[in-house]
Amino acid sequence: MASEEKTKRLSWMAVGIVVMVLAIDQIIKVCVKTNLCLHDSVHVTDWFYISFVENNGMAYGMTIVPKLALSLFRIAAVALIGWYICRLIKQQARTLYIALMALIMAGAAGNIFDSMFYGLVFSESTPYQVAQWAPFGEGYGDFLKGRVVDMFYFPIIETDLPECIPFWGGEHFIFFSPVFNFADAAISTGVVALLLFCRKELATISLFSKQEKKDNEDEELND
């Protein structure tokens, strides 16, 4: 009974993290997209801006593979992580490990949501016009072709480099220039925390429980 209760508790925790991250991520993105023109920037502090940009690529605006292929890869990755989390819950793995995996899954799912639906339900964002809600299927793009909304910009250090520095002397320097969103932050936080606090689990990562491995080995021997 205690084992079943723990499994339920871990399940609800993982679901809660995913739902919470997705909700916060989407609320922020919708508010930004429906209130700012593309490339608008709101100065919050000297080192923090809300700066609305969109991208077709990966986290922090990177573009490496075509949009459709990236979207399909993201969906497959989220499905695999979700399946792995279910295995971890069944094995009653460490709570922190499950929580961080759920955080990473939620972040990846948040950006997938943009790709899947934003092109269908929003009009085009431009530097001169704020996006509007559109009838479903009449937005700016097709399914899986939506652009990911980014908004957090932290130019913590912005200065001109001294002339004495070889090659880059005199150039304008910004420490941490990427613009990102809440989903990106969830992924990055989860990955860093895994590396710091769950190295044992990462070193012994397994998609199957020991009992499942034993059962598979027994089946192979019987065959």
PDB file of C-alpha atoms in Angstrom:
ATOM      1  CA  MET A   1       0.000   0.000   0.000  1.00  0.00           C
ATOM      2  CA  ALA A   2       2.803   2.408   0.904  1.00  0.00           C
ATOM      3  CA  SER A   3       4.500   1.604  -2.388  1.00  0.00           C
ATOM      4  CA  GLU A   4       1.326   2.397  -4.343  1.00  0.00           C
ATOM      5  CA  GLU A   5       0.883   5.675  -2.477  1.00  0.00           C
ATOM      6  CA  LYS A   6       4.436   6.709  -3.309  1.00  0.00           C
ATOM      7  CA  THR A   7       3.905   5.867  -6.974  1.00  0.00           C
ATOM      8  CA  LYS A   8       0.741   7.990  -7.039  1.00  0.00           C
ATOM      9  CA  ARG A   9       2.511  10.838  -5.277  1.00  0.00           C
ATOM     10  CA  LEU A  10       5.386  10.768  -7.769  1.00  0.00           C
ATOM     11  CA  SER A  11       2.929  10.628 -10.666  1.00  0.00           C
ATOM     12  CA  TRP A  12       0.963  13.638  -9.457  1.00  0.00           C
ATOM     13  CA  MET A  13       4.177  15.547  -8.796  1.00  0.00           C
ATOM     14  CA  ALA A  14       5.430  14.961 -12.343  1.00  0.00           C
ATOM     15  CA  VAL A  15       2.064  15.880 -13.860  1.00  0.00           C
ATOM     16  CA  GLY A  16       1.876  18.989 -11.675  1.00  0.00           C
ATOM     17  CA  ILE A  17       5.313  20.201 -12.761  1.00  0.00           C
ATOM     18  CA  VAL A  18       4.507  19.708 -16.446  1.00  0.00           C
ATOM     19  CA  VAL A  19       1.120  21.445 -16.200  1.00  0.00           C
ATOM     20  CA  MET A  20       2.491  24.343 -14.141  1.00  0.00           C
ATOM     21  CA  VAL A  21       5.450  24.999 -16.455  1.00  0.00           C
ATOM     22  CA  LEU A  22       3.288  24.749 -19.571  1.00  0.00           C
ATOM     23  CA  ALA A  23       0.670  27.098 -18.112  1.00  0.00           C
ATOM     24  CA  ILE A  24       3.209  29.751 -17.048  1.00  0.00           C
ATOM     25  CA  ASP A  25       5.083  29.486 -20.362  1.00  0.00           C
ATOM     26  CA  GLN A  26       1.972  29.849 -22.499  1.00  0.00           C
ATOM     27  CA  ILE A  27       0.475  32.679 -20.451  1.00  0.00           C
ATOM     28  CA  ILE A  28       3.686  34.689 -20.824  1.00  0.00           C
ATOM     29  CA  LYS A  29       3.959  33.978 -24.539  1.00  0.00           C
ATOM     30  CA  VAL A  30       0.340  34.842 -25.315  1.00  0.00           C
ATOM     31  CA  CYS A  31       0.566  38.075 -23.308  1.00  0.00           C
ATOM     32  CA  VAL A  32       3.727  39.110 -25.146  1.00  0.00           C
ATOM     33  CA  LYS A  33       2.462  38.136 -28.593  1.00  0.00           C
ATOM     34  CA  THR A  34      -0.889  39.896 -28.221  1.00  0.00           C
ATOM     35  CA  ASN A  35       0.500  43.101 -26.692  1.00  0.00           C
ATOM     36  CA  LEU A  36       3.831  43.784 -28.403  1.00  0.00           C
ATOM     37  CA  CYS A  37       4.890  44.274 -31.988  1.00  0.00           C
ATOM     38  CA  LEU A  38       7.744  42.137 -33.242  1.00  0.00           C
ATOM     39  CA  HIS A  39      11.092  43.437 -31.888  1.00  0.00           C
ATOM     40  CA  ASP A  40       9.388  45.717 -29.357  1.00  0.00           C
ATOM     41  CA  SER A  41      11.372  45.937 -26.139  1.00  0.00           C
ATOM     42  CA  VAL A  42      10.249  46.901 -22.646  1.00  0.00           C
ATOM     43  CA  HIS A  43      13.023  48.143 -20.339  1.00  0.00           C
ATOM     44  CA  VAL A  44      12.368  46.514 -16.931  1.00  0.00           C
ATOM     45  CA  THR A  45      15.765  47.160 -15.302  1.00  0.00           C
ATOM     46  CA  ASP A  46      19.252  48.068 -16.525  1.00  0.00           C
ATOM     47  CA  TRP A  47      19.980  44.382 -17.093  1.00  0.00           C
ATOM     48  CA  PHE A  48      16.527  42.937 -17.866  1.00  0.00           C
ATOM     49  CA  TYR A  49      14.303  43.548 -20.891  1.00  0.00           C
ATOM     50  CA  ILE A  50      11.126  42.045 -22.271  1.00  0.00           C
ATOM     51  CA  SER A  51      12.135  41.892 -25.928  1.00  0.00           C
ATOM     52  CA  PHE A  52       9.708  40.166 -28.313  1.00  0.00           C
ATOM     53  CA  VAL A  53      11.316  38.031 -31.000  1.00  0.00           C
ATOM     54  CA  GLU A  54      10.273  34.876 -32.826  1.00  0.00           C
ATOM     55  CA  ASN A  55      12.408  32.056 -34.137  1.00  0.00           C
ATOM     56  CA  ASN A  56      12.069  28.921 -36.225  1.00  0.00           C
ATOM     57  CA  GLY A  57      14.878  27.122 -34.512  1.00  0.00           C
ATOM     58  CA  MET A  58      15.999  25.598 -31.275  1.00  0.00           C
ATOM     59  CA  ALA A  59      16.438  27.060 -27.807  1.00  0.00           C
ATOM     60  CA  TYR A  60      17.838  30.623 -27.624  1.00  0.00           C
ATOM     61  CA  GLY A  61      17.062  31.206 -31.305  1.00  0.00           C
ATOM     62  CA  MET A  62      19.529  28.709 -32.746  1.00  0.00           C
ATOM     63  CA  THR A  63      18.713  27.285 -36.187  1.00  0.00           C
ATOM     64  CA  ILE A  64      20.407  24.061 -37.238  1.00  0.00           C
ATOM     65  CA  VAL A  65      17.805  21.853 -38.918  1.00  0.00           C
ATOM     66  CA  PRO A  66      14.644  22.558 -40.987  1.00  0.00           C
ATOM     67  CA  LYS A  67      11.567  23.619 -39.003  1.00  0.00           C
ATOM     68  CA  LEU A  68       9.411  20.550 -39.734  1.00  0.00           C
ATOM     69  CA  ALA A  69      12.220  18.125 -38.932  1.00  0.00           C
ATOM     70  CA  LEU A  70      12.946  20.004 -35.707  1.00  0.00           C
ATOM     71  CA  SER A  71       9.277  19.897 -34.677  1.00  0.00           C
ATOM     72  CA  LEU A  72       9.032  16.164 -35.329  1.00  0.00           C
ATOM     73  CA  PHE A  73      12.267  15.581 -33.418  1.00  0.00           C
ATOM     74  CA  ARG A  74      10.928  17.578 -30.478  1.00  0.00           C
ATOM     75  CA  ILE A  75       7.718  15.544 -30.402  1.00  0.00           C
ATOM     76  CA  ALA A  76       9.667  12.280 -30.470  1.00  0.00           C
ATOM     77  CA  ALA A  77      12.011  13.536 -27.727  1.00  0.00           C
ATOM     78  CA  VAL A  78       9.136  14.609 -25.470  1.00  0.00           C
ATOM     79  CA  ALA A  79       7.401  11.265 -26.005  1.00  0.00           C
ATOM     80  CA  LEU A  80      10.606   9.404 -25.103  1.00  0.00           C
ATOM     81  CA  ILE A  81      11.186  11.527 -21.993  1.00  0.00           C
ATOM     82  CA  GLY A  82       7.569  11.020 -20.946  1.00  0.00           C
ATOM     83  CA  TRP A  83       7.926   7.263 -21.352  1.00  0.00           C
ATOM     84  CA  TYR A  84      11.170   7.340 -19.368  1.00  0.00           C
ATOM     85  CA  ILE A  85       9.540   9.323 -16.560  1.00  0.00           C
ATOM     86  CA  CYS A  86       6.783   6.713 -16.363  1.00  0.00           C
ATOM     87  CA  ARG A  87       9.482   4.054 -15.957  1.00  0.00           C
ATOM     88  CA  LEU A  88      11.187   6.093 -13.256  1.00  0.00           C
ATOM     89  CA  ILE A  89       7.917   6.477 -11.367  1.00  0.00           C
ATOM     90  CA  LYS A  90       7.239   2.745 -11.639  1.00  0.00           C
ATOM     91  CA  GLN A  91      10.727   2.084 -10.254  1.00  0.00           C
ATOM     92  CA  GLN A  92      10.153   4.752  -7.564  1.00  0.00           C
ATOM     93  CA  ALA A  93      13.354   6.581  -8.462  1.00  0.00           C
ATOM     94  CA  ARG A  94      14.599   9.553  -6.460  1.00  0.00           C
ATOM     95  CA  THR A  95      12.040  12.350  -6.280  1.00  0.00           C
ATOM     96  CA  LEU A  96      14.486  15.064  -7.371  1.00  0.00           C
ATOM     97  CA  TYR A  97      15.508  13.094 -10.454  1.00  0.00           C
ATOM     98  CA  ILE A  98      11.903  12.609 -11.549  1.00  0.00           C
ATOM     99  CA  ALA A  99      11.098  16.270 -10.877  1.00  0.00           C
ATOM    100  CA  LEU A 100      14.011  17.507 -12.995  1.00  0.00           C
ATOM    101  CA  MET A 101      13.161  15.162 -15.862  1.00  0.00           C
ATOM    102  CA  ALA A 102       9.574  16.462 -15.734  1.00  0.00           C
ATOM    103  CA  LEU A 103      10.911  20.034 -15.798  1.00  0.00           C
ATOM    104  CA  ILE A 104      12.938  19.303 -18.949  1.00  0.00           C
ATOM    105  CA  MET A 105       9.989  17.544 -20.589  1.00  0.00           C
ATOM    106  CA  ALA A 106       7.675  20.478 -19.800  1.00  0.00           C
ATOM    107  CA  GLY A 107      10.114  22.977 -21.300  1.00  0.00           C
ATOM    108  CA  ALA A 108      10.452  20.989 -24.497  1.00  0.00           C
ATOM    109  CA  ALA A 109       6.679  20.581 -24.712  1.00  0.00           C
ATOM    110  CA  GLY A 110       6.176  24.329 -24.268  1.00  0.00           C
ATOM    111  CA  ASN A 111       8.132  25.150 -27.406  1.00  0.00           C
ATOM    112  CA  ILE A 112       6.421  22.319 -29.294  1.00  0.00           C
ATOM    113  CA  PHE A 113       3.076  23.926 -28.456  1.00  0.00           C
ATOM    114  CA  ASP A 114       4.178  27.115 -30.217  1.00  0.00           C
ATOM    115  CA  SER A 115       5.222  25.170 -33.303  1.00  0.00           C
ATOM    116  CA  MET A 116       2.041  23.142 -33.400  1.00  0.00           C
ATOM    117  CA  PHE A 117      -0.612  25.810 -32.869  1.00  0.00           C
ATOM    118  CA  TYR A 118       0.613  29.410 -33.019  1.00  0.00           C
ATOM    119  CA  GLY A 119       0.673  29.453 -36.807  1.00  0.00           C
ATOM    120  CA  LEU A 120      -2.934  28.250 -36.818  1.00  0.00           C
ATOM    121  CA  VAL A 121      -4.437  30.646 -34.282  1.00  0.00           C
ATOM    122  CA  PHE A 122      -2.468  33.912 -34.601  1.00  0.00           C
ATOM    123  CA  SER A 123      -2.056  36.462 -37.365  1.00  0.00           C
ATOM    124  CA  GLU A 124       1.441  37.523 -38.345  1.00  0.00           C
ATOM    125  CA  SER A 125       3.474  39.524 -35.841  1.00  0.00           C
ATOM    126  CA  THR A 126       5.300  42.399 -37.541  1.00  0.00           C
ATOM    127  CA  PRO A 127       7.359  45.377 -36.349  1.00  0.00           C
ATOM    128  CA  TYR A 128       4.301  47.530 -37.079  1.00  0.00           C
ATOM    129  CA  GLN A 129       1.368  45.363 -36.020  1.00  0.00           C
ATOM    130  CA  VAL A 130       0.464  43.334 -32.950  1.00  0.00           C
ATOM    131  CA  ALA A 131      -0.707  39.785 -33.657  1.00  0.00           C
ATOM    132  CA  GLN A 132      -4.418  39.066 -33.327  1.00  0.00           C
ATOM    133  CA  TRP A 133      -6.312  35.877 -32.636  1.00  0.00           C
ATOM    134  CA  ALA A 134      -7.372  34.263 -35.921  1.00  0.00           C
ATOM    135  CA  PRO A 135     -10.045  31.644 -36.661  1.00  0.00           C
ATOM    136  CA  PHE A 136      -8.475  28.218 -36.211  1.00  0.00           C
ATOM    137  CA  GLY A 137      -6.494  27.269 -39.330  1.00  0.00           C
ATOM    138  CA  GLU A 138      -6.447  30.824 -40.726  1.00  0.00           C
ATOM    139  CA  GLY A 139      -3.314  32.084 -39.012  1.00  0.00           C
ATOM    140  CA  TYR A 140       0.097  32.864 -40.442  1.00  0.00           C
ATOM    141  CA  GLY A 141       1.360  29.272 -40.755  1.00  0.00           C
ATOM    142  CA  ASP A 142       0.546  25.592 -41.018  1.00  0.00           C
ATOM    143  CA  PHE A 143       0.511  22.917 -38.329  1.00  0.00           C
ATOM    144  CA  LEU A 144       4.036  22.389 -36.920  1.00  0.00           C
ATOM    145  CA  LYS A 145       5.191  25.516 -38.766  1.00  0.00           C
ATOM    146  CA  GLY A 146       4.505  28.043 -36.006  1.00  0.00           C
ATOM    147  CA  ARG A 147       7.320  30.223 -34.706  1.00  0.00           C
ATOM    148  CA  VAL A 148       8.528  30.027 -31.114  1.00  0.00           C
ATOM    149  CA  VAL A 149       7.999  33.177 -29.040  1.00  0.00           C
ATOM    150  CA  ASP A 150      10.999  34.463 -27.045  1.00  0.00           C
ATOM    151  CA  MET A 151      11.047  37.454 -24.748  1.00  0.00           C
ATOM    152  CA  PHE A 152      13.585  37.382 -21.897  1.00  0.00           C
ATOM    153  CA  TYR A 153      16.745  39.394 -22.550  1.00  0.00           C
ATOM    154  CA  PHE A 154      19.434  39.793 -19.882  1.00  0.00           C
ATOM    155  CA  PRO A 155      22.328  42.021 -21.080  1.00  0.00           C
ATOM    156  CA  ILE A 156      23.948  41.783 -17.643  1.00  0.00           C
ATOM    157  CA  ILE A 157      27.152  43.404 -18.898  1.00  0.00           C
ATOM    158  CA  GLU A 158      27.129  45.761 -21.885  1.00  0.00           C
ATOM    159  CA  THR A 159      30.279  47.672 -22.682  1.00  0.00           C
ATOM    160  CA  ASP A 160      32.941  48.448 -25.295  1.00  0.00           C
ATOM    161  CA  LEU A 161      36.014  46.244 -25.128  1.00  0.00           C
ATOM    162  CA  PRO A 162      39.360  47.983 -24.511  1.00  0.00           C
ATOM    163  CA  GLU A 163      41.352  48.761 -27.643  1.00  0.00           C
ATOM    164  CA  CYS A 164      44.303  46.789 -26.279  1.00  0.00           C
ATOM    165  CA  ILE A 165      42.486  43.441 -26.657  1.00  0.00           C
ATOM    166  CA  PRO A 166      43.690  41.658 -29.840  1.00  0.00           C
ATOM    167  CA  PHE A 167      41.119  41.108 -32.629  1.00  0.00           C
ATOM    168  CA  TRP A 168      38.089  42.313 -30.608  1.00  0.00           C
ATOM    169  CA  GLY A 169      39.431  45.571 -29.199  1.00  0.00           C
ATOM    170  CA  GLY A 170      36.924  48.427 -29.427  1.00  0.00           C
ATOM    171  CA  GLU A 171      33.991  46.181 -30.282  1.00  0.00           C
ATOM    172  CA  HIS A 172      30.705  46.396 -28.391  1.00  0.00           C
ATOM    173  CA  PHE A 173      30.348  43.492 -25.963  1.00  0.00           C
ATOM    174  CA  ILE A 174      27.166  42.098 -24.400  1.00  0.00           C
ATOM    175  CA  PHE A 175      27.388  39.363 -21.807  1.00  0.00           C
ATOM    176  CA  PHE A 176      24.572  36.885 -22.443  1.00  0.00           C
ATOM    177  CA  SER A 177      22.859  38.266 -25.501  1.00  0.00           C
ATOM    178  CA  PRO A 178      20.424  35.422 -26.397  1.00  0.00           C
ATOM    179  CA  VAL A 179      16.694  36.109 -26.030  1.00  0.00           C
ATOM    180  CA  PHE A 180      14.857  33.137 -24.536  1.00  0.00           C
ATOM    181  CA  ASN A 181      11.536  32.093 -23.022  1.00  0.00           C
ATOM    182  CA  PHE A 182      10.294  30.373 -19.870  1.00  0.00           C
ATOM    183  CA  ALA A 183      10.365  26.954 -21.553  1.00  0.00           C
ATOM    184  CA  ASP A 184      14.037  27.417 -22.504  1.00  0.00           C
ATOM    185  CA  ALA A 185      14.785  28.390 -18.903  1.00  0.00           C
ATOM    186  CA  ALA A 186      13.028  25.255 -17.628  1.00  0.00           C
ATOM    187  CA  ILE A 187      15.096  23.039 -19.928  1.00  0.00           C
ATOM    188  CA  SER A 188      18.388  24.737 -19.026  1.00  0.00           C
ATOM    189  CA  THR A 189      17.631  24.713 -15.292  1.00  0.00           C
ATOM    190  CA  GLY A 190      16.675  21.053 -15.413  1.00  0.00           C
ATOM    191  CA  VAL A 191      19.801  20.023 -17.319  1.00  0.00           C
ATOM    192  CA  VAL A 192      22.176  22.002 -15.082  1.00  0.00           C
ATOM    193  CA  ALA A 193      20.513  20.667 -11.923  1.00  0.00           C
ATOM    194  CA  LEU A 194      20.761  17.112 -13.253  1.00  0.00           C
ATOM    195  CA  LEU A 195      24.487  17.537 -13.844  1.00  0.00           C
ATOM    196  CA  LEU A 196      24.991  19.015 -10.388  1.00  0.00           C
ATOM    197  CA  PHE A 197      22.737  16.892  -8.199  1.00  0.00           C
ATOM    198  CA  CYS A 198      21.873  13.702 -10.109  1.00  0.00           C
ATOM    199  CA  ARG A 199      25.205  12.543 -11.475  1.00  0.00           C
ATOM    200  CA  LYS A 200      24.741   9.108  -9.928  1.00  0.00           C
ATOM    201  CA  GLU A 201      21.453   8.587 -11.747  1.00  0.00           C
ATOM    202  CA  LEU A 202      22.895   9.879 -15.009  1.00  0.00           C
ATOM    203  CA  ALA A 203      25.885   7.562 -14.707  1.00  0.00           C
ATOM    204  CA  THR A 204      23.625   4.536 -14.265  1.00  0.00           C
ATOM    205  CA  ILE A 205      20.805   5.667 -16.559  1.00  0.00           C
ATOM    206  CA  SER A 206      18.585   2.800 -17.605  1.00  0.00           C
ATOM    207  CA  LEU A 207      15.354   2.646 -19.556  1.00  0.00           C
ATOM    208  CA  PHE A 208      14.371  -0.637 -17.933  1.00  0.00           C
ATOM    209  CA  SER A 209      14.175  -1.814 -14.377  1.00  0.00           C
ATOM    210  CA  LYS A 210      16.433  -4.614 -13.201  1.00  0.00           C
ATOM    211  CA  GLN A 211      13.475  -6.966 -13.047  1.00  0.00           C
ATOM    212  CA  GLU A 212      12.476  -6.139 -16.621  1.00  0.00           C
ATOM    213  CA  LYS A 213      16.032  -6.796 -17.777  1.00  0.00           C
ATOM    214  CA  LYS A 214      16.007 -10.132 -15.992  1.00  0.00           C
ATOM    215  CA  ASP A 215      12.652 -11.047 -17.555  1.00  0.00           C
ATOM    216  CA  ASN A 216      13.947 -10.141 -21.012  1.00  0.00           C
ATOM    217  CA  GLU A 217      17.069 -12.220 -20.492  1.00  0.00           C
ATOM    218  CA  ASP A 218      14.990 -15.175 -19.315  1.00  0.00           C
ATOM    219  CA  GLU A 219      12.750 -14.909 -22.385  1.00  0.00           C
ATOM    220  CA  GLU A 220      15.792 -14.899 -24.671  1.00  0.00           C
ATOM    221  CA  LEU A 221      17.181 -17.989 -22.957  1.00  0.00           C
ATOM    222  CA  ASN A 222      13.844 -19.783 -23.253  1.00  0.00           C
ATOM    223  CA  ASP A 223      13.691 -18.957 -26.967  1.00  0.00           C
TER     224      ASP A 223
END
